[in-house]
PDB file of C-alpha atoms in Angstrom:
ATOM      1  CA  UNK A  20     -26.591  -8.661 -15.642  1.00 52.00           C
ATOM      2  CA  UNK A  21     -23.821 -11.034 -16.652  1.00 71.00           C
ATOM      3  CA  UNK A  22     -22.302 -13.428 -14.144  1.00 77.00           C
ATOM      4  CA  UNK A  23     -18.835 -11.795 -13.998  1.00 71.00           C
ATOM      5  CA  UNK A  24     -20.338  -8.379 -13.261  1.00 72.00           C
ATOM      6  CA  UNK A  25     -22.509  -9.874 -10.499  1.00 75.00           C
ATOM      7  CA  UNK A  26     -19.474 -11.541  -8.884  1.00 77.00           C
ATOM      8  CA  UNK A  27     -17.502  -8.274  -9.047  1.00 76.00           C
ATOM      9  CA  UNK A  28     -20.331  -6.297  -7.423  1.00 77.00           C
ATOM     10  CA  UNK A  29     -20.886  -8.976  -4.753  1.00 80.00           C
ATOM     11  CA  UNK A  30     -17.199  -8.760  -3.780  1.00 83.00           C
ATOM     12  CA  UNK A  31     -17.319  -4.968  -3.268  1.00 86.00           C
ATOM     13  CA  UNK A  32     -18.830  -5.126   0.239  1.00 87.00           C
ATOM     14  CA  UNK A  33     -16.102  -7.232   1.886  1.00 88.00           C
ATOM     15  CA  UNK A  34     -13.487  -5.191   0.005  1.00 87.00           C
ATOM     16  CA  UNK A  35     -14.944  -1.935   1.376  1.00 89.00           C
ATOM     17  CA  UNK A  36     -14.795  -3.309   4.904  1.00 90.00           C
ATOM     18  CA  UNK A  37     -11.219  -4.504   4.465  1.00 87.00           C
ATOM     19  CA  UNK A  38     -10.117  -1.121   3.087  1.00 86.00           C
ATOM     20  CA  UNK A  39     -11.799   0.787   5.915  1.00 88.00           C
ATOM     21  CA  UNK A  40     -10.311  -1.451   8.604  1.00 87.00           C
ATOM     22  CA  UNK A  41      -6.848  -1.400   7.010  1.00 83.00           C
ATOM     23  CA  UNK A  42      -6.899   2.403   7.111  1.00 82.00           C
ATOM     24  CA  UNK A  43      -8.196   2.299  10.701  1.00 86.00           C
ATOM     25  CA  UNK A  44     -11.309   4.386   9.905  1.00 87.00           C
ATOM     26  CA  UNK A  45     -14.616   3.988  11.764  1.00 91.00           C
ATOM     27  CA  UNK A  46     -17.954   3.743   9.962  1.00 92.00           C
ATOM     28  CA  UNK A  47     -18.935   7.076  11.540  1.00 93.00           C
ATOM     29  CA  UNK A  48     -15.763   8.785  10.226  1.00 91.00           C
ATOM     30  CA  UNK A  49     -16.282   7.350   6.757  1.00 91.00           C
ATOM     31  CA  UNK A  50     -19.948   8.409   6.802  1.00 92.00           C
ATOM     32  CA  UNK A  51     -18.934  11.962   7.661  1.00 92.00           C
ATOM     33  CA  UNK A  52     -16.295  12.038   4.911  1.00 89.00           C
ATOM     34  CA  UNK A  53     -18.500  10.536   2.170  1.00 91.00           C
ATOM     35  CA  UNK A  54     -21.981  11.787   3.079  1.00 93.00           C
ATOM     36  CA  UNK A  55     -23.252   8.189   3.097  1.00 94.00           C
ATOM     37  CA  UNK A  56     -25.099   7.134   6.263  1.00 93.00           C
ATOM     38  CA  UNK A  57     -23.435   4.664   8.647  1.00 94.00           C
ATOM     39  CA  UNK A  58     -26.340   2.242   8.233  1.00 93.00           C
ATOM     40  CA  UNK A  59     -25.953   2.269   4.437  1.00 93.00           C
ATOM     41  CA  UNK A  60     -22.185   1.798   4.752  1.00 93.00           C
ATOM     42  CA  UNK A  61     -22.762  -1.105   7.134  1.00 93.00           C
ATOM     43  CA  UNK A  62     -25.212  -2.758   4.709  1.00 92.00           C
ATOM     44  CA  UNK A  63     -22.788  -2.250   1.814  1.00 90.00           C
ATOM     45  CA  UNK A  64     -19.921  -3.836   3.762  1.00 91.00           C
ATOM     46  CA  UNK A  65     -22.105  -6.774   4.834  1.00 91.00           C
ATOM     47  CA  UNK A  66     -23.122  -7.421   1.217  1.00 87.00           C
ATOM     48  CA  UNK A  67     -26.781  -6.737   1.996  1.00 89.00           C
ATOM     49  CA  UNK A  68     -26.825  -3.946  -0.579  1.00 88.00           C
ATOM     50  CA  UNK A  69     -25.003  -3.368  -3.856  1.00 85.00           C
ATOM     51  CA  UNK A  70     -23.339   0.034  -4.205  1.00 86.00           C
ATOM     52  CA  UNK A  71     -24.466   2.605  -6.745  1.00 86.00           C
ATOM     53  CA  UNK A  72     -22.127   4.812  -8.742  1.00 84.00           C
ATOM     54  CA  UNK A  73     -23.176   7.760  -6.547  1.00 88.00           C
ATOM     55  CA  UNK A  74     -21.878   5.806  -3.531  1.00 90.00           C
ATOM     56  CA  UNK A  75     -18.757   4.397  -5.171  1.00 88.00           C
ATOM     57  CA  UNK A  76     -17.383   7.795  -6.236  1.00 88.00           C
ATOM     58  CA  UNK A  77     -17.089   9.304  -2.725  1.00 88.00           C
ATOM     59  CA  UNK A  78     -15.893   5.941  -1.332  1.00 89.00           C
ATOM     60  CA  UNK A  79     -13.112   5.755  -3.942  1.00 85.00           C
ATOM     61  CA  UNK A  80     -12.124   9.349  -3.107  1.00 85.00           C
ATOM     62  CA  UNK A  81     -12.111   8.619   0.638  1.00 85.00           C
ATOM     63  CA  UNK A  82      -9.849   5.580   0.167  1.00 81.00           C
ATOM     64  CA  UNK A  83      -7.587   7.297  -2.364  1.00 80.00           C
ATOM     65  CA  UNK A  84      -8.367   4.759  -5.101  1.00 78.00           C
ATOM     66  CA  UNK A  85      -9.693   4.765  -8.632  1.00 79.00           C
ATOM     67  CA  UNK A  86     -13.115   3.208  -9.218  1.00 78.00           C
ATOM     68  CA  UNK A  87     -11.445   0.204 -10.885  1.00 77.00           C
ATOM     69  CA  UNK A  88      -9.219  -0.301  -7.854  1.00 79.00           C
ATOM     70  CA  UNK A  89     -12.123   0.108  -5.444  1.00 80.00           C
ATOM     71  CA  UNK A  90     -14.272  -2.572  -7.092  1.00 80.00           C
ATOM     72  CA  UNK A  91     -11.267  -4.686  -8.177  1.00 76.00           C
ATOM     73  CA  UNK A  92     -12.495  -4.553 -11.769  1.00 70.00           C
ATOM     74  CA  UNK A  93     -11.012  -7.039 -14.214  1.00 64.00           C
ATOM     75  CA  UNK A  94      -8.102  -5.609 -16.186  1.00 61.00           C
ATOM     76  CA  UNK A  95      -8.795  -4.116 -19.589  1.00 60.00           C
ATOM     77  CA  UNK A  96      -6.583  -2.733 -22.292  1.00 55.00           C
ATOM     78  CA  UNK A  97      -2.802  -2.832 -22.125  1.00 55.00           C
ATOM     79  CA  UNK A  98      -1.647  -4.840 -19.060  1.00 53.00           C
ATOM     80  CA  UNK A  99       1.708  -3.046 -19.040  1.00 53.00           C
ATOM     81  CA  UNK A 100       0.022   0.085 -17.755  1.00 51.00           C
ATOM     82  CA  UNK A 101      -2.448  -1.715 -15.492  1.00 56.00           C
ATOM     83  CA  UNK A 102      -0.369  -2.342 -12.390  1.00 64.00           C
ATOM     84  CA  UNK A 103      -2.484  -4.184  -9.803  1.00 73.00           C
ATOM     85  CA  UNK A 104      -1.974  -3.953  -6.037  1.00 80.00           C
ATOM     86  CA  UNK A 105      -1.120  -7.129  -4.151  1.00 80.00           C
ATOM     87  CA  UNK A 106      -3.003  -7.531  -0.856  1.00 81.00           C
ATOM     88  CA  UNK A 107      -1.020  -9.436   1.769  1.00 82.00           C
ATOM     89  CA  UNK A 108      -2.407 -11.486   4.646  1.00 79.00           C
ATOM     90  CA  UNK A 109      -1.027  -9.074   7.255  1.00 82.00           C
ATOM     91  CA  UNK A 110      -3.150  -6.194   5.913  1.00 84.00           C
ATOM     92  CA  UNK A 111      -0.345  -4.602   3.903  1.00 87.00           C
ATOM     93  CA  UNK A 112      -0.567  -3.777   0.218  1.00 88.00           C
ATOM     94  CA  UNK A 113       2.235  -3.838  -2.338  1.00 88.00           C
ATOM     95  CA  UNK A 114       1.895  -1.963  -5.622  1.00 87.00           C
ATOM     96  CA  UNK A 115       4.535  -2.927  -8.198  1.00 86.00           C
ATOM     97  CA  UNK A 116       5.500   0.205 -10.118  1.00 85.00           C
ATOM     98  CA  UNK A 117       7.797  -1.515 -12.644  1.00 80.00           C
ATOM     99  CA  UNK A 118       7.437  -4.720 -14.609  1.00 70.00           C
ATOM    100  CA  UNK A 119      10.584  -4.977 -16.657  1.00 65.00           C
ATOM    101  CA  UNK A 120      12.914  -7.919 -16.004  1.00 65.00           C
ATOM    102  CA  UNK A 121      16.257  -7.072 -14.456  1.00 67.00           C
ATOM    103  CA  UNK A 122      17.397  -3.676 -13.289  1.00 74.00           C
ATOM    104  CA  UNK A 123      16.069  -1.748 -10.337  1.00 80.00           C
ATOM    105  CA  UNK A 124      12.465  -2.600  -9.403  1.00 84.00           C
ATOM    106  CA  UNK A 125      10.141   0.009  -7.842  1.00 88.00           C
ATOM    107  CA  UNK A 126       7.293  -0.694  -5.382  1.00 89.00           C
ATOM    108  CA  UNK A 127       4.887   1.282  -3.251  1.00 92.00           C
ATOM    109  CA  UNK A 128       4.120  -0.302   0.130  1.00 93.00           C
ATOM    110  CA  UNK A 129       1.143   0.533   2.364  1.00 93.00           C
ATOM    111  CA  UNK A 130       1.377  -0.954   5.860  1.00 92.00           C
ATOM    112  CA  UNK A 131      -1.474  -0.870   8.401  1.00 91.00           C
ATOM    113  CA  UNK A 132      -1.039   0.584  11.901  1.00 90.00           C
ATOM    114  CA  UNK A 133       1.703  -1.317  13.711  1.00 89.00           C
ATOM    115  CA  UNK A 134       2.259  -2.564  17.234  1.00 89.00           C
ATOM    116  CA  UNK A 135       5.131  -0.667  18.861  1.00 88.00           C
ATOM    117  CA  UNK A 136       5.851  -3.687  21.076  1.00 86.00           C
ATOM    118  CA  UNK A 137       5.996  -6.177  18.175  1.00 84.00           C
ATOM    119  CA  UNK A 138       9.247  -8.083  17.867  1.00 89.00           C
ATOM    120  CA  UNK A 139      10.726  -7.462  14.385  1.00 91.00           C
ATOM    121  CA  UNK A 140      11.442 -10.518  12.222  1.00 90.00           C
ATOM    122  CA  UNK A 141      14.686  -9.455  10.555  1.00 92.00           C
ATOM    123  CA  UNK A 142      15.407 -10.849   7.071  1.00 91.00           C
ATOM    124  CA  UNK A 143      18.329 -10.802   4.652  1.00 90.00           C
ATOM    125  CA  UNK A 144      18.558 -11.331   0.896  1.00 86.00           C
ATOM    126  CA  UNK A 145      20.753 -10.399  -2.045  1.00 85.00           C
ATOM    127  CA  UNK A 146      20.356  -6.871  -3.315  1.00 84.00           C
ATOM    128  CA  UNK A 147      20.321  -3.211  -2.434  1.00 87.00           C
ATOM    129  CA  UNK A 148      17.300  -1.256  -1.166  1.00 90.00           C
ATOM    130  CA  UNK A 149      16.378   2.408  -1.111  1.00 91.00           C
ATOM    131  CA  UNK A 150      13.213   3.548   0.746  1.00 94.00           C
ATOM    132  CA  UNK A 151      11.405   6.897   0.800  1.00 95.00           C
ATOM    133  CA  UNK A 152       8.525   7.615   3.207  1.00 95.00           C
ATOM    134  CA  UNK A 153       5.447   9.252   1.650  1.00 95.00           C
ATOM    135  CA  UNK A 154       2.979   9.299   4.586  1.00 93.00           C
ATOM    136  CA  UNK A 155       3.020   8.096   8.177  1.00 93.00           C
ATOM    137  CA  UNK A 156       5.972   6.891  10.211  1.00 95.00           C
ATOM    138  CA  UNK A 157       8.122   3.951   9.091  1.00 95.00           C
ATOM    139  CA  UNK A 158      10.068   1.904  11.594  1.00 94.00           C
ATOM    140  CA  UNK A 159      13.197   0.438  10.013  1.00 94.00           C
ATOM    141  CA  UNK A 160      15.283  -2.016  12.010  1.00 94.00           C
ATOM    142  CA  UNK A 161      18.623  -2.329  10.226  1.00 93.00           C
ATOM    143  CA  UNK A 162      21.165  -4.515  11.977  1.00 92.00           C
ATOM    144  CA  UNK A 163      21.675  -2.949  15.420  1.00 93.00           C
ATOM    145  CA  UNK A 164      19.904   0.289  14.441  1.00 93.00           C
ATOM    146  CA  UNK A 165      16.219   0.912  15.208  1.00 93.00           C
ATOM    147  CA  UNK A 166      15.242   3.926  13.095  1.00 93.00           C
ATOM    148  CA  UNK A 167      12.039   5.945  12.725  1.00 94.00           C
ATOM    149  CA  UNK A 168      11.607   7.633   9.342  1.00 95.00           C
ATOM    150  CA  UNK A 169       9.108  10.461   8.788  1.00 95.00           C
ATOM    151  CA  UNK A 170       7.579  11.678   5.489  1.00 95.00           C
ATOM    152  CA  UNK A 171      10.289  12.969   3.166  1.00 94.00           C
ATOM    153  CA  UNK A 172      13.050  10.905   4.784  1.00 94.00           C
ATOM    154  CA  UNK A 173      14.928   8.145   2.966  1.00 94.00           C
ATOM    155  CA  UNK A 174      17.316   5.307   3.759  1.00 93.00           C
ATOM    156  CA  UNK A 175      19.493   3.057   1.625  1.00 90.00           C
ATOM    157  CA  UNK A 176      21.254  -0.165   2.551  1.00 90.00           C
ATOM    158  CA  UNK A 177      22.721  -3.462   1.437  1.00 88.00           C
ATOM    159  CA  UNK A 178      19.957  -6.060   1.969  1.00 89.00           C
ATOM    160  CA  UNK A 179      22.481  -8.606   3.252  1.00 90.00           C
ATOM    161  CA  UNK A 180      22.232  -6.537   6.457  1.00 92.00           C
ATOM    162  CA  UNK A 181      19.401  -8.013   8.585  1.00 94.00           C
ATOM    163  CA  UNK A 182      16.421  -5.652   8.213  1.00 94.00           C
ATOM    164  CA  UNK A 183      12.699  -5.223   8.904  1.00 94.00           C
ATOM    165  CA  UNK A 184      10.067  -2.611   8.000  1.00 92.00           C
ATOM    166  CA  UNK A 185       6.912  -1.801   9.958  1.00 92.00           C
ATOM    167  CA  UNK A 186       4.398   0.901  10.762  1.00 93.00           C
ATOM    168  CA  UNK A 187       4.279   2.378  14.241  1.00 91.00           C
ATOM    169  CA  UNK A 188       1.319   2.560  16.604  1.00 90.00           C
ATOM    170  CA  UNK A 189       0.774   6.118  15.329  1.00 90.00           C
ATOM    171  CA  UNK A 190      -0.964   4.783  12.222  1.00 90.00           C
ATOM    172  CA  UNK A 191      -0.473   3.346   8.744  1.00 92.00           C
ATOM    173  CA  UNK A 192       2.553   4.180   6.608  1.00 94.00           C
ATOM    174  CA  UNK A 193       3.124   4.496   2.851  1.00 94.00           C
ATOM    175  CA  UNK A 194       6.598   4.298   1.365  1.00 95.00           C
ATOM    176  CA  UNK A 195       8.390   3.746  -1.920  1.00 94.00           C
ATOM    177  CA  UNK A 196      11.086   1.118  -2.304  1.00 92.00           C
ATOM    178  CA  UNK A 197      13.665   0.682  -5.056  1.00 89.00           C
ATOM    179  CA  UNK A 198      15.279  -2.725  -4.989  1.00 85.00           C
ATOM    180  CA  UNK A 199      18.257  -3.615  -7.154  1.00 80.00           C
ATOM    181  CA  UNK A 200      20.565  -6.553  -7.630  1.00 70.00           C
ATOM    182  CA  UNK A 201      23.574  -6.924  -5.370  1.00 56.00           C
ATOM    183  CA  UNK A 202      25.871  -3.954  -5.876  1.00 49.00           C
ATOM    184  CA  UNK A 203      23.341  -2.075  -8.036  1.00 50.00           C
ATOM    185  CA  UNK A 204      22.468   1.189  -6.336  1.00 52.00           C
ATOM    186  CA  UNK A 205      20.169   4.067  -7.150  1.00 53.00           C
ATOM    187  CA  UNK A 206      22.216   7.105  -8.143  1.00 50.00           C
ATOM    188  CA  UNK A 207      21.154  10.350  -6.493  1.00 53.00           C
ATOM    189  CA  UNK A 208      22.313  13.619  -8.004  1.00 50.00           C
ATOM    190  CA  UNK A 209      22.328  16.824  -6.022  1.00 55.00           C
ATOM    191  CA  UNK A 210      22.531  20.300  -7.445  1.00 58.00           C
ATOM    192  CA  UNK A 211      25.882  21.935  -6.736  1.00 62.00           C
ATOM    193  CA  UNK A 212      25.800  24.524  -3.975  1.00 61.00           C
ATOM    194  CA  UNK A 213      26.337  28.079  -5.112  1.00 58.00           C
TER     195      UNK A 213
END
């Protein structure tokens, strides 16, 4: 086995643990969903055992990832179509969906379960933002407004307005964000009413 492959496989265990904890899933719940025993999952996460393909497939399905994403495989082929998630220190993940310079940039954000009593750290910057909630509940503090957005709801605002995004104590949240330069807004067209 070559050295790069060994390093990739050795890193799978801690990655599995991080993914499970970020999604707030217990070993017992994951064992039930994947059909892999809790003891085997524990050994995989601790790096005491390397995963087999038969184990990686149900784990990837349970975490909603491809096999490449699950094992953090090195990129291959055309990098323009190989968008890699960015793991942040706070447990959130950012997936850039566009790579072209200029224009509106698209991202998918996944935030871990939040603390409803946490004090938001409002930020400002140049630009315009549009968000759309896919799963979970998003807390958006926008100036003096403290909003809770559910799946299917959207918000748009000038990012010079102090703002903050976070998940609630109800669980993790996934949302899309379109960010444009100052004054550049996403145009939404609605079908005319008949």
